Short mmCIF file of C-alpha atoms in Angstrom, two decimals:
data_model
loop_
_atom_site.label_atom_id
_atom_site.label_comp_id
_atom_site.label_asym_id
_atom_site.label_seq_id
_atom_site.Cartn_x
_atom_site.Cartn_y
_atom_site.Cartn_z
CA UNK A 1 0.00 0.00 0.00
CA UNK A 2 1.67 3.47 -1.09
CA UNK A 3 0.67 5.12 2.16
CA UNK A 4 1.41 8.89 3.91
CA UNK A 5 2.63 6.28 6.75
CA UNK A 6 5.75 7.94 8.02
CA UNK A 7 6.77 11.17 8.38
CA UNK A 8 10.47 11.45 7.55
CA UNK A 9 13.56 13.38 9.18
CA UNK A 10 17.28 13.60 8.43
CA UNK A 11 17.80 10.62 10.52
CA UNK A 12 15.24 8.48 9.46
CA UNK A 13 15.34 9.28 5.69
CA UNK A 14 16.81 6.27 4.41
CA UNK A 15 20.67 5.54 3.75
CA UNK A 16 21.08 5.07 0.73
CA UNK A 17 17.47 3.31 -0.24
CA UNK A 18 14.43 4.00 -1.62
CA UNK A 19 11.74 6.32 -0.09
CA UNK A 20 8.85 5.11 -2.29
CA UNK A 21 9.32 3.38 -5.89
CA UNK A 22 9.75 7.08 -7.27
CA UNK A 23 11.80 8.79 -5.02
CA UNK A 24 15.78 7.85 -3.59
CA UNK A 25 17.93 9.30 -0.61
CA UNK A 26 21.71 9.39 -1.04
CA UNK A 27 23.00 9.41 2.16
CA UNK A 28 25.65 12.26 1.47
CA UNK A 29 28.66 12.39 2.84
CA UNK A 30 31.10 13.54 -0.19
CA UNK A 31 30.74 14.29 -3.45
CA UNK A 32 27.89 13.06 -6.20
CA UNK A 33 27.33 13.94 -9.27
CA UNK A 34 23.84 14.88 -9.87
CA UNK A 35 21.35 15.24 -12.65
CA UNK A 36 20.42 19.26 -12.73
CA UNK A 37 16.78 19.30 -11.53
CA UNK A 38 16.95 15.90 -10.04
CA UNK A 39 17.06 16.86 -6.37
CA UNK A 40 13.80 17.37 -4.71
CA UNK A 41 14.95 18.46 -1.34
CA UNK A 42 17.80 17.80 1.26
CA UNK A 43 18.48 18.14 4.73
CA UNK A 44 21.94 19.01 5.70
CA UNK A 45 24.54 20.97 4.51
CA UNK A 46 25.14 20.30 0.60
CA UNK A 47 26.55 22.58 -2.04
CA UNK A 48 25.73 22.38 -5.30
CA UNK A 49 28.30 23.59 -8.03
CA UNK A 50 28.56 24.07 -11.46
CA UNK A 51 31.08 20.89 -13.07
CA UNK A 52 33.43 23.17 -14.39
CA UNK A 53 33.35 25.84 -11.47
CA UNK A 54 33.97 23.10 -9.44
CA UNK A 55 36.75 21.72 -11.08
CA UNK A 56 38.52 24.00 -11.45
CA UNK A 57 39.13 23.65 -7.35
CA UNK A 58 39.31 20.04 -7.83
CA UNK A 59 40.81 18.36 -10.52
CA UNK A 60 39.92 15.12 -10.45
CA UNK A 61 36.39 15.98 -11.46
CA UNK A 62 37.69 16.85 -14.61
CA UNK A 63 39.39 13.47 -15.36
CA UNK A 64 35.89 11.84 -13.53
CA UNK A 65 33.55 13.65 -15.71
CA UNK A 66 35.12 13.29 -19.16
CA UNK A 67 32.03 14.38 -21.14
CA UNK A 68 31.54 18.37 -22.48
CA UNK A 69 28.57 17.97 -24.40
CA UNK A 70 27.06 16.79 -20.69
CA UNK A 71 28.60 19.02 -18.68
CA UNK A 72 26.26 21.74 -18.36
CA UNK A 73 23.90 18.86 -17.41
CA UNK A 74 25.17 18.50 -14.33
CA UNK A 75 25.73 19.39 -11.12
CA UNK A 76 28.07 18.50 -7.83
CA UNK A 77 26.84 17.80 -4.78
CA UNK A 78 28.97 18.28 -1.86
CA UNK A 79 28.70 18.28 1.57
CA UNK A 80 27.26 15.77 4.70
CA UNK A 81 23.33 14.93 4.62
CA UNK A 82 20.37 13.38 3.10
CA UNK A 83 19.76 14.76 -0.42
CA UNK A 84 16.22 13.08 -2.13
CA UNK A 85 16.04 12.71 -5.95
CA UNK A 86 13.11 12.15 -8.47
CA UNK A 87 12.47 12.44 -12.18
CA UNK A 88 9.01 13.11 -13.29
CA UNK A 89 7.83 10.56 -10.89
CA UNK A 90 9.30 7.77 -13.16
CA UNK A 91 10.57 4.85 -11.11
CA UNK A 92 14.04 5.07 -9.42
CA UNK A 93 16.40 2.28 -9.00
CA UNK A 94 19.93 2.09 -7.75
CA UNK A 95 22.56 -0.02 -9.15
CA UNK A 96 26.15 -1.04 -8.13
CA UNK A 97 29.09 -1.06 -10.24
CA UNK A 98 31.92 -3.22 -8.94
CA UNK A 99 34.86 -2.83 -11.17
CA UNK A 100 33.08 -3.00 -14.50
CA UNK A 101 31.46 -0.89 -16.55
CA UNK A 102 27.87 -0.07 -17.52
CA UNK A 103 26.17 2.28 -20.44
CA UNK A 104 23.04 3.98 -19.84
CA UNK A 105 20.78 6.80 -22.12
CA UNK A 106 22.13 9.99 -20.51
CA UNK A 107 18.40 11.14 -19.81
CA UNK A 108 17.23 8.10 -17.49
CA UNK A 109 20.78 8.63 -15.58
CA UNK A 110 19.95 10.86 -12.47
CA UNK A 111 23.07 10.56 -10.27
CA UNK A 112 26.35 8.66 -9.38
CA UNK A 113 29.12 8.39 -6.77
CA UNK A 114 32.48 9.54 -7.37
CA UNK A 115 33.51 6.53 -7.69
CA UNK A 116 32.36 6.26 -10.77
CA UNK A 117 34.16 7.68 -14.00
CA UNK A 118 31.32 8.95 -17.00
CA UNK A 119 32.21 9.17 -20.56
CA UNK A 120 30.16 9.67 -23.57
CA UNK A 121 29.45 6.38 -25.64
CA UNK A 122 29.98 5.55 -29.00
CA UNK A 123 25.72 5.36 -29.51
CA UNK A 124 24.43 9.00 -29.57
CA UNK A 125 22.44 9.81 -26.40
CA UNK A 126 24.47 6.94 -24.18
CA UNK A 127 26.66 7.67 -21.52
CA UNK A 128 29.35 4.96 -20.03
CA UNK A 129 29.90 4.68 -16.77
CA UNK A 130 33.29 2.93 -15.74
CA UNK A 131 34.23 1.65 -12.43
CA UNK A 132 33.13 1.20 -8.84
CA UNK A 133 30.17 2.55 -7.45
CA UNK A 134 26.99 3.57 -7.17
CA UNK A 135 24.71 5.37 -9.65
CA UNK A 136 20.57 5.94 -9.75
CA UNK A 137 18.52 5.82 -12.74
CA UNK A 138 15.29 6.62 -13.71
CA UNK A 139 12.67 4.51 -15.54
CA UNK A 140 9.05 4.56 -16.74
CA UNK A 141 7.30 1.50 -15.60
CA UNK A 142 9.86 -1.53 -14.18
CA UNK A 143 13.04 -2.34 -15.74
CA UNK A 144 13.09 -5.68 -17.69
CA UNK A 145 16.69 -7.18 -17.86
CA UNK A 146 17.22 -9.24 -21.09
CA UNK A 147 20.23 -11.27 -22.54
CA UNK A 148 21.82 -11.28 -26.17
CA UNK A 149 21.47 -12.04 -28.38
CA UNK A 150 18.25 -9.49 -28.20
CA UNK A 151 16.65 -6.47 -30.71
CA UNK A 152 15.72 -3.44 -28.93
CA UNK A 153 13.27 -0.65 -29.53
CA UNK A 154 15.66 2.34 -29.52
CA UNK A 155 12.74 4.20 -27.12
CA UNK A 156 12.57 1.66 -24.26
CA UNK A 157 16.24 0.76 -23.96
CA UNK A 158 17.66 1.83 -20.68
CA UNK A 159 21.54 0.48 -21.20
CA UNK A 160 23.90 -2.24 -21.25
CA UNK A 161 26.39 -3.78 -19.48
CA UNK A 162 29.45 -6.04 -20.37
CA UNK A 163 28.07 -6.87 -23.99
CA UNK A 164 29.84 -4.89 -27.16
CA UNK A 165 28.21 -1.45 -28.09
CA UNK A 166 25.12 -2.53 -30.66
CA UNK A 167 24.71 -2.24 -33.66
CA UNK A 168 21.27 -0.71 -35.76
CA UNK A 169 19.41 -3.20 -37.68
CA UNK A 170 16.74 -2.38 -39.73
CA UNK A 171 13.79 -4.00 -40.76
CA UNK A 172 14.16 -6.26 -43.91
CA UNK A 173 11.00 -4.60 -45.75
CA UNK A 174 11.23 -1.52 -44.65
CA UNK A 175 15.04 -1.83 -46.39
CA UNK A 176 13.77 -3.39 -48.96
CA UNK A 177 11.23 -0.18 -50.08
CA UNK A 178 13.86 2.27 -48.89
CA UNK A 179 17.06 1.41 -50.93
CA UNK A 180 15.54 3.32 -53.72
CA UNK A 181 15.50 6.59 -51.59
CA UNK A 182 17.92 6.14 -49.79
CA UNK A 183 20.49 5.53 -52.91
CA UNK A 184 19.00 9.00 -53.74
CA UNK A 185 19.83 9.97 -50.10
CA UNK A 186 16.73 10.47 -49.25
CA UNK A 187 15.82 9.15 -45.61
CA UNK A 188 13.42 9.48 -42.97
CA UNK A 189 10.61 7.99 -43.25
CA UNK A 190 9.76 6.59 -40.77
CA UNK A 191 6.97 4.09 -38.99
CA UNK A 192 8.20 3.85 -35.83
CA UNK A 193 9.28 0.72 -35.29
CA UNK A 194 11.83 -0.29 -38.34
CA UNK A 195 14.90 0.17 -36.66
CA UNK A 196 16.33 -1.56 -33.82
CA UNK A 197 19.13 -1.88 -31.87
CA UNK A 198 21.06 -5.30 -32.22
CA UNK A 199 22.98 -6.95 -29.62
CA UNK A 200 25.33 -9.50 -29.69
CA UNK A 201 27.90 -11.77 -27.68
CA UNK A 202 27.53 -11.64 -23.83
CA UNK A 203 25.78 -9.27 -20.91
CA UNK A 204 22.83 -7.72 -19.83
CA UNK A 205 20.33 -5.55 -21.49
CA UNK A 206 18.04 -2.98 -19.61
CA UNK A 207 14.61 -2.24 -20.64
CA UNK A 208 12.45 0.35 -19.21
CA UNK A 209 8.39 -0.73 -19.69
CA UNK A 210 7.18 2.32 -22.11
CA UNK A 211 8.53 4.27 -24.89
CA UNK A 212 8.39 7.64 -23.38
CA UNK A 213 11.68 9.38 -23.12
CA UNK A 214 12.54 12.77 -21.74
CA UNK A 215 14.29 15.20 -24.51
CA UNK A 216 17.89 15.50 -24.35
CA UNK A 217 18.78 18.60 -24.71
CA UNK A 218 22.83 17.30 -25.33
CA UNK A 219 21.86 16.01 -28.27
CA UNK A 220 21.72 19.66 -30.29
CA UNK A 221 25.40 20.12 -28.93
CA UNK A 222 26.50 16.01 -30.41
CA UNK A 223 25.05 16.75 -33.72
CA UNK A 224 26.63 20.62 -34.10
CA UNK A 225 29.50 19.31 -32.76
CA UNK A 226 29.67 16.28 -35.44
CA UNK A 227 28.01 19.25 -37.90
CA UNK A 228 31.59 20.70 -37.33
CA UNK A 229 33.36 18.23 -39.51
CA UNK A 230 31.56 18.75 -42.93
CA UNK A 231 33.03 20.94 -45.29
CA UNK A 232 31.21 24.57 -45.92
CA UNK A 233 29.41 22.96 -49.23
CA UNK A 234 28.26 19.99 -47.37
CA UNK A 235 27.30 22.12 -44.66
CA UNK A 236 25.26 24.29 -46.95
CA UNK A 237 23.02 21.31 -48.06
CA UNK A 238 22.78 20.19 -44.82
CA UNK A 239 21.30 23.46 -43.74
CA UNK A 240 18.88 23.55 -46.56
CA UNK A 241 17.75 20.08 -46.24
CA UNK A 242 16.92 21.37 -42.14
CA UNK A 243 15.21 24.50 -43.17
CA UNK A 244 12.95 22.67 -45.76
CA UNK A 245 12.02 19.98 -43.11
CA UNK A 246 11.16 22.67 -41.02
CA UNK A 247 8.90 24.29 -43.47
CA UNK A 248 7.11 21.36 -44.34
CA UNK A 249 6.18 20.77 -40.78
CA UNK A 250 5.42 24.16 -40.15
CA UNK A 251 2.62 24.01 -42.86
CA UNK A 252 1.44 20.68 -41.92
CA UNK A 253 0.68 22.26 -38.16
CA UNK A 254 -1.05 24.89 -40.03
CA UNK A 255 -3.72 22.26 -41.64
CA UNK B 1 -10.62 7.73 12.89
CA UNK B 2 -11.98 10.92 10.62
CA UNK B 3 -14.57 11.00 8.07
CA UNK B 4 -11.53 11.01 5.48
CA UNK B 5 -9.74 8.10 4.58
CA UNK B 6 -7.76 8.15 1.46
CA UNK B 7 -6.28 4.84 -0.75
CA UNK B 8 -3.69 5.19 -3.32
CA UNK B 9 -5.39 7.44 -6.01
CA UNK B 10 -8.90 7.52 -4.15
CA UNK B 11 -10.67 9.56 -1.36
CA UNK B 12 -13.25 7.85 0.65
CA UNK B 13 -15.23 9.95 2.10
CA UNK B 14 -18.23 8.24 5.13
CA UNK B 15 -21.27 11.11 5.28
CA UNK B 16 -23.60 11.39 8.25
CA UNK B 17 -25.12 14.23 7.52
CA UNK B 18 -22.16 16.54 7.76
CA UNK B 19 -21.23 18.56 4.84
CA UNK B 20 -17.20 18.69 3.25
CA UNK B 21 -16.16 21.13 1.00
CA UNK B 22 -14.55 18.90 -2.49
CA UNK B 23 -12.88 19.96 -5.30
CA UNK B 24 -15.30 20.97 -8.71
CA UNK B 25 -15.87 17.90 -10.35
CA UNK B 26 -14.12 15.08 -8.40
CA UNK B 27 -16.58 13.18 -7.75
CA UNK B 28 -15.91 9.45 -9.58
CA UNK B 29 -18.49 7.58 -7.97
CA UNK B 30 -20.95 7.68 -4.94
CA UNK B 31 -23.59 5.71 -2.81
CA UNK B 32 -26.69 6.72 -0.34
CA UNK B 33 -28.52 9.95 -0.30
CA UNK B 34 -25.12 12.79 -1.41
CA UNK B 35 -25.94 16.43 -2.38
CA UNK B 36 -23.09 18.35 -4.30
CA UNK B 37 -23.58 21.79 -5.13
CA UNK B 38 -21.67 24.64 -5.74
CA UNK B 39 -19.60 26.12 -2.72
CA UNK B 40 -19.78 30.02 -3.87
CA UNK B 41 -17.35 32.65 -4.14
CA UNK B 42 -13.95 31.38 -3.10
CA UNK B 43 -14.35 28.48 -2.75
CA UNK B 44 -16.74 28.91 0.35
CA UNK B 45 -14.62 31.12 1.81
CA UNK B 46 -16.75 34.18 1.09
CA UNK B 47 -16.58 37.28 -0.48
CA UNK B 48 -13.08 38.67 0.65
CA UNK B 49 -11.43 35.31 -0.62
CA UNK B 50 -13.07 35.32 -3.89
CA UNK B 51 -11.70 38.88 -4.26
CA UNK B 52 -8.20 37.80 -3.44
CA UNK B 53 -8.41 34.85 -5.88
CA UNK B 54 -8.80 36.81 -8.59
CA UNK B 55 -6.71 39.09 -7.76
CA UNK B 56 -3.97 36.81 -7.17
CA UNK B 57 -5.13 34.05 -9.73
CA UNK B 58 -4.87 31.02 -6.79
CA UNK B 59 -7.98 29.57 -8.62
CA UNK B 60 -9.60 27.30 -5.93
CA UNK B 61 -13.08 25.75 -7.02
CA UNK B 62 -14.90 24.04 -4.58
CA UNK B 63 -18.37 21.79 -4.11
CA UNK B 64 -20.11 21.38 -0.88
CA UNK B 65 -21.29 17.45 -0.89
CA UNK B 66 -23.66 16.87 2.01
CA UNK B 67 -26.11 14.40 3.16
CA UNK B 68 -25.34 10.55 4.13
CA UNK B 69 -23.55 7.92 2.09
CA UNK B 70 -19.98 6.89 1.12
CA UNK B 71 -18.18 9.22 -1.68
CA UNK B 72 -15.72 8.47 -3.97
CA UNK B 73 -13.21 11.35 -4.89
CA UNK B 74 -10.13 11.61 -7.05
CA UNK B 75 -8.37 13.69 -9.94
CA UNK B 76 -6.25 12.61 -12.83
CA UNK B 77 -5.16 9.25 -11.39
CA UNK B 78 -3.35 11.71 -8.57
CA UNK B 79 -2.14 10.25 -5.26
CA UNK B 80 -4.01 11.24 -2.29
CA UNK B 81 -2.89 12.06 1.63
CA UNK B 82 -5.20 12.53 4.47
CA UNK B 83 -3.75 15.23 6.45
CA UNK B 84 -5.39 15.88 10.44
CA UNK B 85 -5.21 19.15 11.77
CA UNK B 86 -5.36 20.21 14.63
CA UNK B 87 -5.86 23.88 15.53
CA UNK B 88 -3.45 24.22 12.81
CA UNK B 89 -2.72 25.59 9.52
CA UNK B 90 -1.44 24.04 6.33
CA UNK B 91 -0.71 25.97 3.48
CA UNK B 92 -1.37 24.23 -0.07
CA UNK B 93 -1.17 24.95 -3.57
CA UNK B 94 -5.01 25.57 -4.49
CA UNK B 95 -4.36 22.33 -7.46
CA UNK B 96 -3.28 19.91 -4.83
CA UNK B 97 -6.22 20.45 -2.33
CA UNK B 98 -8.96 17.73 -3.05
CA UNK B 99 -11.01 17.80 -0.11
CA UNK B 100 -12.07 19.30 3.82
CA UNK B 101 -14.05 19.11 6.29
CA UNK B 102 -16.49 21.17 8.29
CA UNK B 103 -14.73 22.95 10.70
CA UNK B 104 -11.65 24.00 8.61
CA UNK B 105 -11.51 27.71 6.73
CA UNK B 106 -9.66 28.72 3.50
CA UNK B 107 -8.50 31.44 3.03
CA UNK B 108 -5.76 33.12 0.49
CA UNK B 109 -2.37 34.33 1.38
CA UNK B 110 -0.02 36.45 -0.74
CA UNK B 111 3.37 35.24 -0.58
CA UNK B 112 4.90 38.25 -2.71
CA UNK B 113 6.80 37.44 -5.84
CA UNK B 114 8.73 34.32 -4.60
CA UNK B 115 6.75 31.77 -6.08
CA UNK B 116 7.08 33.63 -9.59
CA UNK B 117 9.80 31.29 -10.68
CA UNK B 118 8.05 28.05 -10.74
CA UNK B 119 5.15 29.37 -12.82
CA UNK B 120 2.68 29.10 -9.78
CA UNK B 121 0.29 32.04 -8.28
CA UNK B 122 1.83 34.77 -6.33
CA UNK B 123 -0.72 33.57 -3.87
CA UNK B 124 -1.44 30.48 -2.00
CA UNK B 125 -4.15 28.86 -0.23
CA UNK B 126 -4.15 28.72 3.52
CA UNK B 127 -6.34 25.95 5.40
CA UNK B 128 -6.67 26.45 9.27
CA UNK B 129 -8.90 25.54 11.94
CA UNK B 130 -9.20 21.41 13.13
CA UNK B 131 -10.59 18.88 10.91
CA UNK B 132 -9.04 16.89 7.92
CA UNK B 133 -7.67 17.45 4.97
CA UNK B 134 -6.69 15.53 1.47
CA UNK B 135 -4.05 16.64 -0.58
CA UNK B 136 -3.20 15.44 -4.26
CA UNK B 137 -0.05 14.61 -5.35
CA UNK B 138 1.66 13.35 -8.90
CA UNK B 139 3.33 10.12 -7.31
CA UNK B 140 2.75 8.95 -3.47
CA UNK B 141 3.66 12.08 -1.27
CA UNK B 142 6.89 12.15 0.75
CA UNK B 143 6.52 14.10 4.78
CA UNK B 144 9.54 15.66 5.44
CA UNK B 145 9.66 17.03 9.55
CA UNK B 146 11.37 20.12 10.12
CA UNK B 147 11.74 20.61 13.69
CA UNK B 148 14.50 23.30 14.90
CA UNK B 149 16.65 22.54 11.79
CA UNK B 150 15.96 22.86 7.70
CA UNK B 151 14.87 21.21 4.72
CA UNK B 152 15.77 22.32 1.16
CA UNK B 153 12.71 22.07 -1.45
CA UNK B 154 12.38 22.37 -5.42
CA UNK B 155 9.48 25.04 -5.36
CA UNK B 156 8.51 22.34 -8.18
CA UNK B 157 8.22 19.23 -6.56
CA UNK B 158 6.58 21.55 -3.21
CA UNK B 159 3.10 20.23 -2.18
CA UNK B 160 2.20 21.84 0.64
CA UNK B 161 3.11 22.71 4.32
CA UNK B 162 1.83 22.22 7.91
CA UNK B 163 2.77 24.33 11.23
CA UNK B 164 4.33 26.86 12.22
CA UNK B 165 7.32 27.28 9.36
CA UNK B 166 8.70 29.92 7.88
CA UNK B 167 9.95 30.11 4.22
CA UNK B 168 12.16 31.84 2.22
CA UNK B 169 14.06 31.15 -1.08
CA UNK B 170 17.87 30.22 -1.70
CA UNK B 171 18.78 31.82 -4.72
CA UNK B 172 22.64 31.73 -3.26
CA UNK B 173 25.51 31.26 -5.93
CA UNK B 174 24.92 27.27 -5.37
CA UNK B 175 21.69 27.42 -6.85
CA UNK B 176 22.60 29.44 -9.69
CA UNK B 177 24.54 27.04 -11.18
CA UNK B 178 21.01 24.88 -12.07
CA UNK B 179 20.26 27.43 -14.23
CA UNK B 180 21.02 26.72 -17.39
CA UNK B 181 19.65 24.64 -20.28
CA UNK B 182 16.85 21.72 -19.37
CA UNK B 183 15.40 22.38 -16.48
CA UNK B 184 17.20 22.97 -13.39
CA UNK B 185 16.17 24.88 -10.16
CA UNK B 186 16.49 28.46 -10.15
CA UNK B 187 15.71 28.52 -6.39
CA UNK B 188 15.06 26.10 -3.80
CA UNK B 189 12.77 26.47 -0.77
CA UNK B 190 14.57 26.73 2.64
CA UNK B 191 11.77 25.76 5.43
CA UNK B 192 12.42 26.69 8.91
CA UNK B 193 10.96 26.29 12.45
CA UNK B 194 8.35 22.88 13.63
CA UNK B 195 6.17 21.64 10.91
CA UNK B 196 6.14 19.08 7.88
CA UNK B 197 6.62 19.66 4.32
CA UNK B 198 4.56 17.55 1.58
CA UNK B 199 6.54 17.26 -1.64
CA UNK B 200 6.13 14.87 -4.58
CA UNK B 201 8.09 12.66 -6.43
CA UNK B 202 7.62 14.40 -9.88
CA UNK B 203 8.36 18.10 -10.84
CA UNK B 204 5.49 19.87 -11.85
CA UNK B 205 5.77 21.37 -15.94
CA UNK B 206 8.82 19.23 -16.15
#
């Protein structure tokens, strides 16, 4: 029964634990890195800084946080108390990391332990975490676990751990009526559900229950970042090929 | 044991001929002989309340149900708590009050510009007086006790508050550093003094 049954303090808050399926206490007593707009309230005294401000006291953040296109994501929390975290009253879990090494979709992660080192995955959207620790993340509904060799729906995958980075896989008809257009470089059409994420050889898969994800607002920065790369002509089509998708949907609101 | 009694999403509500003031159009279901009409201006609290809701845009709508029977209550699948108070006064954001009973009085309190920055009123809504109380809440409402020291609260995840606690807002170089892209707290809620603070798991416009 989810029940107004206790009335909580900064001792009784848990350590660590859950304080109802959608909400977690850290038990504070160091530094965390924390999901901007992730805490709900603490007791104690905790400072909150900036990544880079705070790095620039303390350098190991830097090497610890080894993502820029995240780093105005995110927050440190420092100090001694009990610091409670939610995300749009999505389900919270906790997970250890003991020596290994775990990706997750950077919008689902909420917080980790400085024992834990973050860098910015291969998949677009994916952050890795590498080490020892502990780190929180956010899901709507329960998470399923799943094996490889397994097909994901790009929406409901949570992360991985211990299996190779996947790789996209397409739907066999959907190829089959797209190789015209797309050998005329035309993409992006799109039902839904044509394109997967395939995973091979050995680990575990996460799964969140739903296909409702939270935008990421890093992934304007990735892309203008990658953007960066083309030369000026290629960038020019690229920018015309935007402004006329724009356009189109602009009009199609408009009806 | 009240007249209240609230499970997971639903209000229960046991009528002897008493009359509790409900939020417009909660009702879901009901049983025995139940008369809902319209509380008035201000939510029942008279003339001088209505006044100060529109002034201050803390729209509170309110039905008086009466008679005897069981009632049903609830709103957008949101969780509800049965607060008791006792000579006592909780202040509430007027979308997360559901129901109250006889004996309790709203009224509307201007809180000055502070609550600007979460996008709710300038205004809140102030129940006092004994009796109980139901609150709503997106996700099952955490109690947080403040007694002689503080608790820190996103003004967006802020429900409401009972006793005697003062607030202010921390907008301290700490908390400027969530500002930024996405949405990150501009200011947190420092509560002081003996009381509890209702917050939800969820973070409302987020």
């Amino acid at each position: 029964m989810l029940q107004l049954d206790q009335t909580w303090t900064a001792a009784t808050l848990p350590e660590n634990d859950n304080v109802n399926p959608y909400a977690f206490s850290v038990a504070l007593n160091g530094s965390w890195f924390i999901s901007k707009g992730a805490m709900i309230a603490y007791y104690g005294r905790i400072t909150f800084e900036a990544i880079a401000a705070f790095a620039s006291r303390e350098a190991w953040v830097a090497a610890q946080f080894s993502s820029p296109i995240y780093v105005q994501d995110w927050v440190v929390a420092n100090g001694q108390g009990k610091l409670v975290l939610a995300d749009r009253g999505f389900d919270v879990n906790s997970y250890d990391i003991d020596a290994g090494n775990l990706t997750i979709k950077a919008t689902n992660l909420l917080a980790f332990d400085a024992g834990l080192e973050l860098k910015q995955s291969i998949v677009p959207g994916f952050v890795t975490l590498i080490g020892t620790g502990k780190f929180l993340a956010s899901s709507n509904g329960p998470v399923i676990f799943k094996e490889p060799p397994f097909r994901a729906d790009p929406e409901a995958l949570l992360g991985w751990a211990d299996c190779p980075a996947p790789s996209h896989h397409h739907d066999a008809a959907w190829m089959a009526a797209n190789l015209m257009s797309a050998a005329q470089g035309i993409f992006g059409r799109t039902s839904g559900e044509e394109r997967q994420f395939d995973f091979t050889g050995a680990g575990v898969i996460l799964l969140q229950s739903s296909e409702m994800t939270r935008s990421d607002p890093a992934t304007l920065r990735l892309i203008e970042s990658q953007a960066a790369v083309l030369p000026v002509q290629q960038k020019q089509t690229l920018a015309q090929r935007l402004t006329a998708e724009v356009q189109q949907s602009q009009q199609q609101q408009r009806r | 044991m009240g007249q209240l009694r609230a499970d997971g999403r639903v209000l229960h509500v046991d009528l002897q001929g008493e009359t509790i003031r409900a939020r417009t159009g909660s009702m879901v279901a009901y049983e025995g002989k139940v008369d809902f009409k319209n509380a008035g201006m201000g939510g029942g609290g008279g003339f001088r309340a209505a006044l100060k809701q529109r002034v201050a845009g803390e729209g509170l709508s309110l039905m008086e149900v009466s008679g005897a029977g069981h009632v049903m209550l609830a709103e957008d699948g949101q969780y509800v708590t049965r607060v008791e108070l006792n000579n006592e006064t909780l202040t509430v954001e007027a979308d997360s009050l559901l129901a109250l009973t006889q004996g309790l009085q709203t009224d509307v309190k201007f809180i000055g510009l502070s609550n600007l920055s979460n996008g709710q009123g300038v205004a809140t809504t102030v129940v006092s007086g004994s009796g109980e109380v139901a609150l709503l809440s997106d996700g099952p409402m955490i109690a947080l006790s403040v007694a002689g020291d503080e608790v820190f609260v996103d003004p967006q995840a802020y429900v409401a508050s009972q006793g005697n606690l003062q607030m202010n807002l921390i907008s301290g170089v700490s908390w400027r550093t969530f500002v930024g892209e996405g949405n990150g707290e501009a200011f947190t809620q420092r509560f002081t003094g003996q009381g509890t603070v209702f917050l939800q798991p969820a973070e409302r416009g987020a």
